[in-house]
Every structure is written in C-alpha cells, then in structure tokens.
XYZ file of C-alpha atoms in Angstrom:
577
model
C 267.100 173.239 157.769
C 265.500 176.419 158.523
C 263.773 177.554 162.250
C 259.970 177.473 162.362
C 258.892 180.575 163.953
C 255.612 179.018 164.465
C 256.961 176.570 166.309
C 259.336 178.326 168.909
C 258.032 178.692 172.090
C 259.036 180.962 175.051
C 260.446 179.439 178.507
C 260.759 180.938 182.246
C 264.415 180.065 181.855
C 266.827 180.883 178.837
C 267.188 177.774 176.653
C 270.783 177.940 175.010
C 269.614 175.854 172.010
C 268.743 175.928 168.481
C 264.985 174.978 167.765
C 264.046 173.024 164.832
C 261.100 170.786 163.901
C 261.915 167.230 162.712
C 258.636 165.888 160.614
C 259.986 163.217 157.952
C 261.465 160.673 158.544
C 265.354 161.546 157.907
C 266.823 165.211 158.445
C 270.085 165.929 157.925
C 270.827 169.491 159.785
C 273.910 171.451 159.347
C 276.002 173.238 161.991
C 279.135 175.267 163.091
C 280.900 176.081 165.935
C 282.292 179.481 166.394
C 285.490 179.086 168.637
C 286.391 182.309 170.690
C 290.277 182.772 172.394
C 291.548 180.520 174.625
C 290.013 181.760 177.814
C 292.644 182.259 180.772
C 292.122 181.655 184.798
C 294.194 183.722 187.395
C 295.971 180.508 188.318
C 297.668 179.929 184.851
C 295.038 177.537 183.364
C 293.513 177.668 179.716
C 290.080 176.760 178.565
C 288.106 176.402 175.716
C 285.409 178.402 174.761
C 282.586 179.288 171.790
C 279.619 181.170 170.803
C 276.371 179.630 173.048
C 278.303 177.098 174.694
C 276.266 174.888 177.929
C 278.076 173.930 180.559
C 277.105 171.497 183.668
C 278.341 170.395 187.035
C 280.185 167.262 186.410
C 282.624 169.693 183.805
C 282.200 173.662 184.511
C 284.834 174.757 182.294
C 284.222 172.676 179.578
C 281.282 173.860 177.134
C 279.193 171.548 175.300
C 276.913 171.930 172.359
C 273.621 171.418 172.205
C 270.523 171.696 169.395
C 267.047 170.756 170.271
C 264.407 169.887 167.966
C 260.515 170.080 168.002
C 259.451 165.977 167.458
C 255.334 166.176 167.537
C 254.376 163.820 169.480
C 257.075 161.255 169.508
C 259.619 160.238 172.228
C 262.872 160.630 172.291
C 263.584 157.088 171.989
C 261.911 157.511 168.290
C 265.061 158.851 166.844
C 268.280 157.730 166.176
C 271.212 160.599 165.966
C 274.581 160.561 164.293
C 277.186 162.812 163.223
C 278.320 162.902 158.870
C 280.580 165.482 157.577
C 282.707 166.590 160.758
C 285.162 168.813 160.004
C 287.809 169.303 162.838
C 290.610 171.761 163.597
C 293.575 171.276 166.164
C 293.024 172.185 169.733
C 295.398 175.002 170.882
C 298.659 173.250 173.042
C 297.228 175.870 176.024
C 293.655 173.907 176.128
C 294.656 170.764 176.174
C 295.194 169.810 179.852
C 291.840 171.092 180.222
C 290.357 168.584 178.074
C 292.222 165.773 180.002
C 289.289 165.199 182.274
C 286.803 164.373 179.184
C 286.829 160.445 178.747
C 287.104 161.093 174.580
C 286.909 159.146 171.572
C 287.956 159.463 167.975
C 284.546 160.730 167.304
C 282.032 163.088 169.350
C 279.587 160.940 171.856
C 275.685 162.434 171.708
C 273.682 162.618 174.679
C 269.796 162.869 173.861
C 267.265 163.715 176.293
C 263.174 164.583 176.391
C 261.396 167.667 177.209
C 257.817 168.977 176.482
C 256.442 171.951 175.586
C 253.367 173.504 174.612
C 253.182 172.478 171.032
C 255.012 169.097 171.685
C 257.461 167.295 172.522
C 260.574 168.362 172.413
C 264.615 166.067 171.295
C 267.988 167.771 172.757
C 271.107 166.657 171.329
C 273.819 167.547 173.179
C 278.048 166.850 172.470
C 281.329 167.654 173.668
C 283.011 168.764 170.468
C 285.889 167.263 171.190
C 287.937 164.114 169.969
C 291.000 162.106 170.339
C 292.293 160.974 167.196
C 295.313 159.353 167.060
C 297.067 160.811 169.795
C 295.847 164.207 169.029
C 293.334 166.737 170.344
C 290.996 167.960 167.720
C 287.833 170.060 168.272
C 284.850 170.040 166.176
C 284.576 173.311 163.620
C 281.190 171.940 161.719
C 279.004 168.902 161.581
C 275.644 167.701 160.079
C 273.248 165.898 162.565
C 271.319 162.717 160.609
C 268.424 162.516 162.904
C 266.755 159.117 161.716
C 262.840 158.383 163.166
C 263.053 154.692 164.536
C 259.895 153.014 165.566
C 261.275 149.903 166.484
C 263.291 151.831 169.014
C 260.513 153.586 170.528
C 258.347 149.944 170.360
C 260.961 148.629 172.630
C 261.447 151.463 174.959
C 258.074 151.530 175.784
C 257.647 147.760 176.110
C 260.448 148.589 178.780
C 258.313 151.022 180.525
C 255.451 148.691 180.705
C 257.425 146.067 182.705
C 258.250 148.248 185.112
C 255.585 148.629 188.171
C 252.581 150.691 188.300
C 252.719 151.956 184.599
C 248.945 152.466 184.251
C 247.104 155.669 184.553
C 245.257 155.978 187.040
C 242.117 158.278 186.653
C 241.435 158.964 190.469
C 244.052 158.986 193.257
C 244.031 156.906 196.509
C 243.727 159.658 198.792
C 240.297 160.859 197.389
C 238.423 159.882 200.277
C 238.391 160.706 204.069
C 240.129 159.019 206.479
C 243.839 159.402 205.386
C 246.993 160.150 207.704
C 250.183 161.366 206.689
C 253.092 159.728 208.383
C 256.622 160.374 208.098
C 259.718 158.275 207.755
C 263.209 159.636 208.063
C 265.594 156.252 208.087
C 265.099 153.286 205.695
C 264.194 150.442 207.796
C 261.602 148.691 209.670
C 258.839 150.477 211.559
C 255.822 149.177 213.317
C 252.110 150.119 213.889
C 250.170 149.536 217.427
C 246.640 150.216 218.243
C 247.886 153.056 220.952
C 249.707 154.796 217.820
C 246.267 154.639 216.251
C 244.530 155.955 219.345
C 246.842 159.068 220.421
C 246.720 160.265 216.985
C 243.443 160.448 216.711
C 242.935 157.862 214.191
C 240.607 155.609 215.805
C 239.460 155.058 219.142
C 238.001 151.722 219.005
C 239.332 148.731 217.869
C 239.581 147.738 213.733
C 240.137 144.347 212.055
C 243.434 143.498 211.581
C 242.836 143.397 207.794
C 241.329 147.441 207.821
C 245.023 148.779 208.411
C 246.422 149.762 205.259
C 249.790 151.637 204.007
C 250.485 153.829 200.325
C 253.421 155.322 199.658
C 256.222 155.065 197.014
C 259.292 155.581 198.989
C 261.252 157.152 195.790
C 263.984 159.397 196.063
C 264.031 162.614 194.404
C 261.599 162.199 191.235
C 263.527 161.562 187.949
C 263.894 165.271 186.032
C 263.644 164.018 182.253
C 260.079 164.026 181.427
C 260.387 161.037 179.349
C 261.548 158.918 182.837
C 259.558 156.460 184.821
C 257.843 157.616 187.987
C 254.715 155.875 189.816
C 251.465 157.006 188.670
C 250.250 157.375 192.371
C 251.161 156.221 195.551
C 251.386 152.515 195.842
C 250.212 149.912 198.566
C 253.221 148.543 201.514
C 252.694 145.488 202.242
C 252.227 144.634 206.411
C 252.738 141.900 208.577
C 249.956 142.543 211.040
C 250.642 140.191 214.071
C 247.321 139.195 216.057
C 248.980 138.111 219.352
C 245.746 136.835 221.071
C 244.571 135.681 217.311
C 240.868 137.512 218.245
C 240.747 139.484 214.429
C 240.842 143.080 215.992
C 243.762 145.027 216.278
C 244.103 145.466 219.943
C 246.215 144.757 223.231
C 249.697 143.962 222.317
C 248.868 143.804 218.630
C 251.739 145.305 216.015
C 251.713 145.767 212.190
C 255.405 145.838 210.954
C 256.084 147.221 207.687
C 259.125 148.293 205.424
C 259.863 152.320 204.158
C 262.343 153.651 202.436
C 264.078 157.082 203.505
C 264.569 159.445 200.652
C 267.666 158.853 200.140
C 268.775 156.031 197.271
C 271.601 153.839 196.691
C 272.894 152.658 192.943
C 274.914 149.713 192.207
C 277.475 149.780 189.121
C 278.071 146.105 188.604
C 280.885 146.681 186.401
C 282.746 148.086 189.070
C 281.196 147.027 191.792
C 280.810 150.074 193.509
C 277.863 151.866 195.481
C 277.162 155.124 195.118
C 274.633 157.017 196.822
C 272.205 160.117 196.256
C 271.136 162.770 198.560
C 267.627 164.160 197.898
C 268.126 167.739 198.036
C 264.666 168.695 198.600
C 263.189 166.285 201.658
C 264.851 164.799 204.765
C 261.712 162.633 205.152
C 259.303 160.312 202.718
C 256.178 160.458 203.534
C 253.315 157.556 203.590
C 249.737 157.728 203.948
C 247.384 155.028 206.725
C 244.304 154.976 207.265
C 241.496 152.517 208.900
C 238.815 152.684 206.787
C 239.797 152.613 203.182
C 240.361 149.536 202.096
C 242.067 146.576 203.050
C 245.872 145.381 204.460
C 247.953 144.543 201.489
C 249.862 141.710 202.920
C 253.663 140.118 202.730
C 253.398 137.501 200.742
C 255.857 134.577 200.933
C 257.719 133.851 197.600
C 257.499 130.250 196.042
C 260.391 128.401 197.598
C 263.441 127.604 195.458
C 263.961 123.890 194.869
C 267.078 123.828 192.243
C 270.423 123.471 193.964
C 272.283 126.600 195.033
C 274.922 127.388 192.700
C 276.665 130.052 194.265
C 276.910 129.851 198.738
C 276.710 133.224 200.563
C 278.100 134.368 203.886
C 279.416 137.896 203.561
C 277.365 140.669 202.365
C 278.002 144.426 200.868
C 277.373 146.957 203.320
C 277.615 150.900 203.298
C 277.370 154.108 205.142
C 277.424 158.198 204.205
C 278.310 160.912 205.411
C 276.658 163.962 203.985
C 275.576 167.249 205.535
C 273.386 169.745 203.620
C 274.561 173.264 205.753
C 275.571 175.522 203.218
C 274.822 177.071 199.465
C 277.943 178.798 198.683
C 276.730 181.063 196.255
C 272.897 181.036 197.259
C 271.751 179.285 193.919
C 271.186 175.844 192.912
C 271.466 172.132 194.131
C 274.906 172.100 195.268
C 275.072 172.029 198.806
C 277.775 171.738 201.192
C 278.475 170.549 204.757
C 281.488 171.083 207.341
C 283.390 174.225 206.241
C 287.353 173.801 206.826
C 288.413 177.673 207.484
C 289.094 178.289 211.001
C 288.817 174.657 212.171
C 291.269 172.825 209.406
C 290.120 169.285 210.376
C 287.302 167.114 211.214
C 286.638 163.741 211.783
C 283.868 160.885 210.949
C 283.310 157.580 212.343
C 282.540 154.745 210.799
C 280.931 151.286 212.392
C 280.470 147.911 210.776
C 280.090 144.775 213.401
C 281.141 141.585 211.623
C 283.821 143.041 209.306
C 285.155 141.137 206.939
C 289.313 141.465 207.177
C 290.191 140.406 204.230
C 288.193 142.299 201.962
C 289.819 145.857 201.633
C 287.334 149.213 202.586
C 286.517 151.447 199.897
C 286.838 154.938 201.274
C 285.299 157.833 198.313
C 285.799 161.869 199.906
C 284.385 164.203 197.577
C 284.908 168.020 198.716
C 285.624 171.638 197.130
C 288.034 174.413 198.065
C 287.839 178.034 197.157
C 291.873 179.324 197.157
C 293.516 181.869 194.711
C 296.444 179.316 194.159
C 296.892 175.643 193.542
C 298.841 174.331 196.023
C 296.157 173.779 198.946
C 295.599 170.092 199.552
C 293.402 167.787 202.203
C 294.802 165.231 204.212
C 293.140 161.606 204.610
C 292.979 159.342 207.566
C 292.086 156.050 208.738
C 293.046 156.716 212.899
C 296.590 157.457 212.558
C 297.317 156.083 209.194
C 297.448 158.385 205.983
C 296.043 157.684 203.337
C 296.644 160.212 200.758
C 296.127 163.385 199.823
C 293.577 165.653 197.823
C 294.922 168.493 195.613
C 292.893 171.477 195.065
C 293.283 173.860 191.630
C 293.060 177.460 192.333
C 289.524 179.020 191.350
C 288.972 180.186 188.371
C 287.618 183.739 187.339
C 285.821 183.460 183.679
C 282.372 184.669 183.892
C 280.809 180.374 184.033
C 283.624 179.433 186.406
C 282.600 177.261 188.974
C 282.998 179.079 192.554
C 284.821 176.050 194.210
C 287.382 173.523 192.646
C 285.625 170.217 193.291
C 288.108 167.198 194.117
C 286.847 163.487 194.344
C 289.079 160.749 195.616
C 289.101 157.129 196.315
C 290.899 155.050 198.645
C 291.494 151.416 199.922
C 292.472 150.175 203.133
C 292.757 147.240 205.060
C 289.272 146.521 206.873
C 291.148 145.372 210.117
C 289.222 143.083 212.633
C 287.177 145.559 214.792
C 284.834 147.412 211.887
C 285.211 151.035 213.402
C 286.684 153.731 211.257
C 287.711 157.312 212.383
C 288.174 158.959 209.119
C 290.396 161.845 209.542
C 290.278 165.204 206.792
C 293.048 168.328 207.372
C 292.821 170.702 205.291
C 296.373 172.216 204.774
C 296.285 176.030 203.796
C 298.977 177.099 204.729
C 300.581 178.086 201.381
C 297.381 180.390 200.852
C 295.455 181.567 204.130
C 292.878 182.674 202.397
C 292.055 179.360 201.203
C 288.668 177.466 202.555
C 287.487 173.919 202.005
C 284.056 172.399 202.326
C 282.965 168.809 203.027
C 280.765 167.282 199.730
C 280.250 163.878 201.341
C 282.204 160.462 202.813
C 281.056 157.011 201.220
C 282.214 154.155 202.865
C 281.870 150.368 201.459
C 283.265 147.198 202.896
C 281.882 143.321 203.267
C 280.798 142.001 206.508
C 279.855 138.449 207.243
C 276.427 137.536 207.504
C 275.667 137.144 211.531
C 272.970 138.465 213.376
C 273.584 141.006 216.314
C 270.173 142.027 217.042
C 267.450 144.455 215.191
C 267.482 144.505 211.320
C 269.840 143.146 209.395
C 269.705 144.057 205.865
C 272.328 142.317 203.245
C 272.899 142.199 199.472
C 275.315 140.836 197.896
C 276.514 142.274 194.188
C 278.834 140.426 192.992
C 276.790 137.423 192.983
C 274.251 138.618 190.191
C 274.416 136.697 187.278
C 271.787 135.298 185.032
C 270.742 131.535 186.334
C 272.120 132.090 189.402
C 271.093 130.300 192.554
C 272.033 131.405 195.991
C 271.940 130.299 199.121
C 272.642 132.545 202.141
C 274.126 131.125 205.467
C 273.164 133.712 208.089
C 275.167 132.968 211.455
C 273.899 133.852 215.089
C 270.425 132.835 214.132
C 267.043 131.573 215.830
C 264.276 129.793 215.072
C 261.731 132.873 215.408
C 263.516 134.881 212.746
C 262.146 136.037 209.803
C 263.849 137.404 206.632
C 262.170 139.577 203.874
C 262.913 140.349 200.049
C 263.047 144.209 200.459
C 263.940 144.895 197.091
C 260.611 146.196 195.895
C 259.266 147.887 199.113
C 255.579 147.925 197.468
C 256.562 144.157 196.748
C 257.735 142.536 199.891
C 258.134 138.912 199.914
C 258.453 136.351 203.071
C 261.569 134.335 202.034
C 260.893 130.845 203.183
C 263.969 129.601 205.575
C 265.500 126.420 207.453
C 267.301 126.635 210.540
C 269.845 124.207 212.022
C 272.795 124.725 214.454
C 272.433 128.295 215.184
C 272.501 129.341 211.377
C 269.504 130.040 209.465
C 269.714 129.230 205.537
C 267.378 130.424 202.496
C 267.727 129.472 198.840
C 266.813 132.518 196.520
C 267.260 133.373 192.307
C 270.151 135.518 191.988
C 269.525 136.961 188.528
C 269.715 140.746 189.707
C 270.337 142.366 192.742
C 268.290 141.261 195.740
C 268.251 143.207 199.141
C 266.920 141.624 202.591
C 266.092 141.787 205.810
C 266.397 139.376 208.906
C 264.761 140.532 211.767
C 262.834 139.310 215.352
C 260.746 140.697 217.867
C 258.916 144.269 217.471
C 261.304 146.900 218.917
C 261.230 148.708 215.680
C 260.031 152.829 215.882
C 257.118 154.430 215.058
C 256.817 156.912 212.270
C 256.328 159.974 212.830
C 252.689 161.297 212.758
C 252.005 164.173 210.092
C 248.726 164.728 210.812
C 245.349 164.296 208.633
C 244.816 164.753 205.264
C 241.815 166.073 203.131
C 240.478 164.152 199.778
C 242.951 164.774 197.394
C 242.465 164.100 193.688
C 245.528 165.546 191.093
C 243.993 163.139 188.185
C 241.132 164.616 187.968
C 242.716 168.224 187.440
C 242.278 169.120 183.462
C 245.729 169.625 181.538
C 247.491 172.720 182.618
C 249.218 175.249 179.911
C 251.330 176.978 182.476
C 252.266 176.317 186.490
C 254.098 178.723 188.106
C 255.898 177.853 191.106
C 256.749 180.746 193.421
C 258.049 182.390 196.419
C 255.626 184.283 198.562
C 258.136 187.452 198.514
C 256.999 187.860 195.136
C 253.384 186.354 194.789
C 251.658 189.703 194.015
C 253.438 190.016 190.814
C 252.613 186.589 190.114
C 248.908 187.624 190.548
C 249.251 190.283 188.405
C 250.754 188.186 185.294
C 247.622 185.813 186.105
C 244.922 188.485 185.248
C 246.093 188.943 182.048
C 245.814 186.258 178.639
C 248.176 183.689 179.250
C 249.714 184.819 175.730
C 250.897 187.902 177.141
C 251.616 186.136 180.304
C 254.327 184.026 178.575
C 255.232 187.247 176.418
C 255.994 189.023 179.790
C 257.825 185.919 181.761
C-alpha cells in the first residue's frame, strides 16, 4: 500500500514510523526489515539492530518495529491486526543472550495504541520481531500486516468506557464561578475541615450551613498518556461527613467535616500474582482539590445497603504496603527516569520499614529496583533484612552504542520471614570494588506483607486481594475495636460509602460483596490534618475554549522564539517546528 502525502502530517518530535491511511475495510500492507551487524558493547555483549528501529525503557537494547496508520475517525479498538506471510531468518549465536530477556512466542506479539493528529486519528502497530520456534531464535526478515475494521470491537470498548465514572462531557467546568479554594493534599488519607480553617484562610468569616461546604477533586495519579484512555471529564465531587457537634445546622464551634483524598501517587494490584506494585507521579508531589462555601451543596457519605447473604469467605488479615522512592537525580538531564540515593562515595544505605500487627506466618515480599553505571560486569549490591542477607544484585557493564541506556537497570525480588515485631531495616551495599569507577543509584524499595486486622489508633486502611472472586461474600473481623468506630468503602474516593457494622466483645464485624477489590477505612475521633491551603482561585472554564490546532508547551528561556513562530500562519509554523 502506498503513503498518502496528503495525509502525512508534521510533529514537534521525530515519529520513527511508517504512515499509511487505512479506509476499507481489510488492508493487507507489506513490510521488511533491514537487519544491520550485530552491534557490540565494550563489555563483550552483542545486540541486534535494523534500519528505524524504536526502542523503550523496559528493553533499551532491544529495537522494535513499529508502522502507524491514518484511521479517520475511528478508534483503535476498531481494528483487529495480524501478521500473514512472515518470513524469518536465524538470529546470529552472538545476539541471542540478548534476546533472553524478551518473554517470546512462536509468533511476533502486536502492541496497538491511539494517537491523534490533525487530520485524524491515528493506529500504531508496534512488534518485537522476534520468535521462539522450536527451541530456536528466529528474527523476522518480512511480514504483511492484515489490519481488519471491527465494529463490534469498538461497540464493546466503548460500552466499557461508559461504565466507568464521569464519562459525560461536560460543557462548563465546576470552577466557573467565584468562590473556589485550592487546597493541597500530599499523603492519601483522611483529612478534616473546621470552621477556624475556613476563617484564617480567608474563606469565610461567618458561619455557613453545614450542607454549603463542598469538595471537587479527582485524586488521579499521573493522567493516562494514550489519547484513547479514560480520564475524568472534570473534577468530581468528595463526599464529607460534616459532624454538627451541638446539632444547631451551622458550621461552627467544635464543628469538623472529614473527608477522604488521595495523594498522587497510585497503587495496582496483579491478581494473578498477587503482587502490588506502585507508581510514582513524576510530575506532582501533591493533588490538589478545590472548597468552597458558596457553590453548591455537601455531597455526602452515603451508607451502602447492608449485606444480608451469609459470608462466604471470613477476614482477619489484610494486604498492606510501603515505598521507598526518592526523585533527586536525572542522570543524563532528559526524560522521566529519575533516581534517588547515589551509592559512590557512601557504598550503603539503609531503609526502615514498620508494620504493627504483622502477620508471622505470611512471608514479606521485598522488590529493590536500582541502576549502576560501571565499565565492567562484575559490580553487584548487597541485600539486607538487619543482619541477614538476602541476596545479591548483579550489574552488566554499560553499554556504548549510540541508544544505549546510560545505567544497567537491575530489579530483584525477595522473600523473608515476616518475624513477630513488623520493623524492617533493609540494608543495600553496593560492592565496587572490582571497578572503582563504578556508581549505583537507588530506583525504589517496595515492601508487601499481611498484617492482622486490629486497630491501634488513627486510620486503618485494609484490603484484602486474594479474596476477590465473583459471588463472593466477606466478612471482616476487625480486633481492638469500639463502639464509636466507623469504617468507610474508600475504593472510589468520589464514591465513599458508610459500611454498616456490629460490634461485640471488643471486635467490630461488617459483611461486604467481594467481587473485586475493595479498600477501607476504620477510623474514630477527628485528629486527622488539615490540607494545605493553596490559595484562591479565579473562574475557570477549559470547556468552553474552541478546539485548538496546535499548543505549544514551553520553557520561558526560550519563549521569544516561541512568539515569533506564533506571528506567522500556523502552516509555516508547523513547517518551521
């Protein structure tokens, strides 16, 4: 299938693909892989390598192909892809250890993904031409791509987006009125509202109704990067519990509103493997929610119907987890790869880790992820629980082709026996004494163990995984209780639900459906913090902006010559960038 001129369009950044236009229904396009010399590191390794090869983080010195296609004004989710007519040769005996780290089949796996551009919407396919066919390495020389349109697909897709929350477009934001005050929230948690908050910020100086205070926000972490992805609309209402202690209707005296934010910083649960992995937003230490007084009215927790079927699964432990992960250095001043304790001329560090109520019998998963910079391979990092090794992290020697990656990344996972007392002093020494020159960075620490569900005060928040299942009833047994305690479905924080409990013998019980993941709270009392207070915020209305062709995002170093490309036609503006 030929290129459309017509249709090609110019980027800010270099797009290493082919561009075609798929407009019937089936297109079958033909391609070929030029394969250059094994390419060879300073430390004795052997890569693979070809004409317009991407690469990514996850495998640097692996490249990957990948085509993208104009598609209208379809989705991605419209087309089907598939490979016919592959024609493989052997991989070189030199590149094969490379290719070791690539989880590969007996055929190529396609990635798709979603972009737009000015004329439309845009399908990349990307591969690793590589396969595993009986016991031997092949690597892909050509291929045809059958690109199939499937509406059924797309119908389905976007059925999926319209269960999710807050789907609709809005045509005017929340914020387009006065009275809105931008508050900050830097750990995931409880937090609480008082009328002197409102006063010595300058919100209000007289009493309001208790049902006037209201809370938006989304509490997301970093915003999805396919275009295609769900994100909310606007920001969404957080619920309060607003408690009137001399039940008069204004929010006064010893009044509180308690309410529940998310930091922006997100957790993910594989239930396959039962792991939790977490993800560091690169851009913001702080998510940021919006109160005022006079817009509106409280959107309340409301309490969820109570379960009457029989439990069918009991709960008293819980999945808990902790991270460790500084953001102090960019290594080569580029990108999202940060870094945080440097291991040069202090070769070790160490991180505690506390969990009350630790469950002994459950082992700790321990995950260290770092990178080392050394001109050989035989630097390594030591693990520790206190005294106790647990292993060791090997580092290959950098590599010097012109896409090498500047560090030699290293992930490892180990288990250990959770003890009785819950606190972890996680030991790392890096060992460079075979190469002096070497230097290793910190990535991040994950921790994950089980503790039993008691109550020691505060928040307690508790989910359990490995109880998900479709039907499922459960019933949690939370020990150390009182009757004043309340406990929260946080799973949804612009959907928090007031879980209705019993309480008996110091141990408060709750029945709840178990078909996905659920996350809660148990808390008393009000010593929760305050956010912190932003300051004011003027009418603000994105929806009502008309479509733009171009934004240009920009450093002030170089905003004159940004000024200068916006006085001209925005034809020769995109000829020029």
């Amino acid at each position: 299938m030929k290129i459309n001129p017509t249709n090609t369009f110019r980027l800010i950044v270099l797009l290493l693909f082919s561009v075609f236009y798929v407009s019937r229904a089936q297109k079958s396009v033909s391609g070929e892989i030029f394969w250059k010399e094994t390419v060879k590191s300073a430390s004795g390794g052997a890569y693979p390598a070809f004409d317009q090869g991407s690469y990514d983080l996850e495998n640097p010195s692996i490249p990957k192909k990948c085509e993208n296609f104009e598609i209208g004004s379809a989705t991605a989710a419209s087309y089907d892809v598939s490979f016919s007519n592959v024609q493989y040769v052997s991989v070189p005996a030199a590149e094969v250890n490379a290719l070791k780290i690539l989880p590969l089949s007996s055929s190529p796996e396609i990635i798709k993904g979603f972009g737009q551009s000015f004329t439309g919407n845009r399908l990349s396919v990307c591969f690793y031409p590589y396969v595993k066919q009986n016991g031997q390495y092949l690597k892909v020389k050509s291929y045809s791509l059958v690109i199939t349109e499937n509406p059924a697909a797309a119908a389905r897709v976007n059925a999926e987006a319209r269960s999710k929350k807050a789907t609709t477009t809005v045509s005017s934001s929340v914020l387009d009125a006065e009275g809105w005050h931008k508050i900050a929230i830097e750990k995931t948690g409880l937090h609480k509202i008082t009328p002197d908050f409102l006063v010595k910020n300058g919100i209000t100086s007289t009493a309001v109704n208790v049902d006037k205070l209201r809370i938006v926000g989304n509490g997301v972490g970093m915003l999805p990067e396919k275009v295609g992805d769900y994100r909310p609309d606007d920001v969404q209402e957080v619920p309060l519990k607003v408690f009137d202690q001399n039940n008069d209707g204004l929010f006064n005296g010893s009044d509180y509103a308690v309410f529940f934010a998310r930091d922006p910083h997100t957790w993910s649960y594989n239930s396959t493997t039962d792991v939790y992995s977490h993800t560091i937003n690169t851009y913001r230490k702080k998510n940021f929610y919006f109160l005022t007084v006079t817009n509106g009215n409280t959107a309340p927790v409301t309490p969820l119907p109570v379960v009457t079927q029989p439990a069918t699964v009991q709960v008293t432990t819980y999945d808990d987890y902790q991270f460790v992960e500084d953001e102090k250095s960019n290594l080569v001043g580029t990108g999202r790869q940060w870094f945080g304790d440097v291991f040069d001329f202090t070769l070790q560090y160490s991180y505690s880790f506390s969990f009350p109520n630790i469950e002994p019998t459950v082992p700790v998963r321990l995950r260290v992820n770092a990178g080392a910079r050394a001109s050989s391979g035989n630097t390594f990092m030591t693990i520790k629980n206190g005294a106790n090794t647990l292993g060791r992290m090997n580092f290959d020697a950098y590599q010097t082709f012109e896409t090498a990656a500047y560090v030699r990344i290293t992930d490892s996972v180990k288990f250990f026996n959770a003890g009785s007392t819950g606190g972890y002093s996680i030991l790392l020494e890096y060992n460079n004494a075979a190469n002096p020159s070497g230097v290793a960075w910190l990535d991040f620490i994950e921790m994950q163990v089980v503790r039993k569900l008691s109550y020691g005060g505060g928040m307690l928040f508790f989910r359990d995984g490995s109880i998900a299942n479709t039907g499922q009833i459960a019933e949690y047994t939370i020990a150390n209780a009182s009757n004043d305690m309340l406990v929260w479905d946080v799973t949804d924080q612009n959907d928090i639900k007031a879980m209705s409990t019993s309480f008996a013998n110091n141990q408060l019980t709750f029945k709840a459906n178990a078909d996905e993941l659920r996350e809660y709270v148990a808390f008393r009392g009000s010593s929760f913090s305050e956010p912190e207070f932003v300051g004011k915020v003027a009418p603000q209305n994105l929806h009502a902006l008309a479509a733009k062709e171009m934004i240009i995002v920009t450093n002030h170093a170089i905003e004159r010559y940004i000024e200068r490309v916006e006085r001209v036609t925005p034809e020769v503006a995109r000829e020029r960038l």
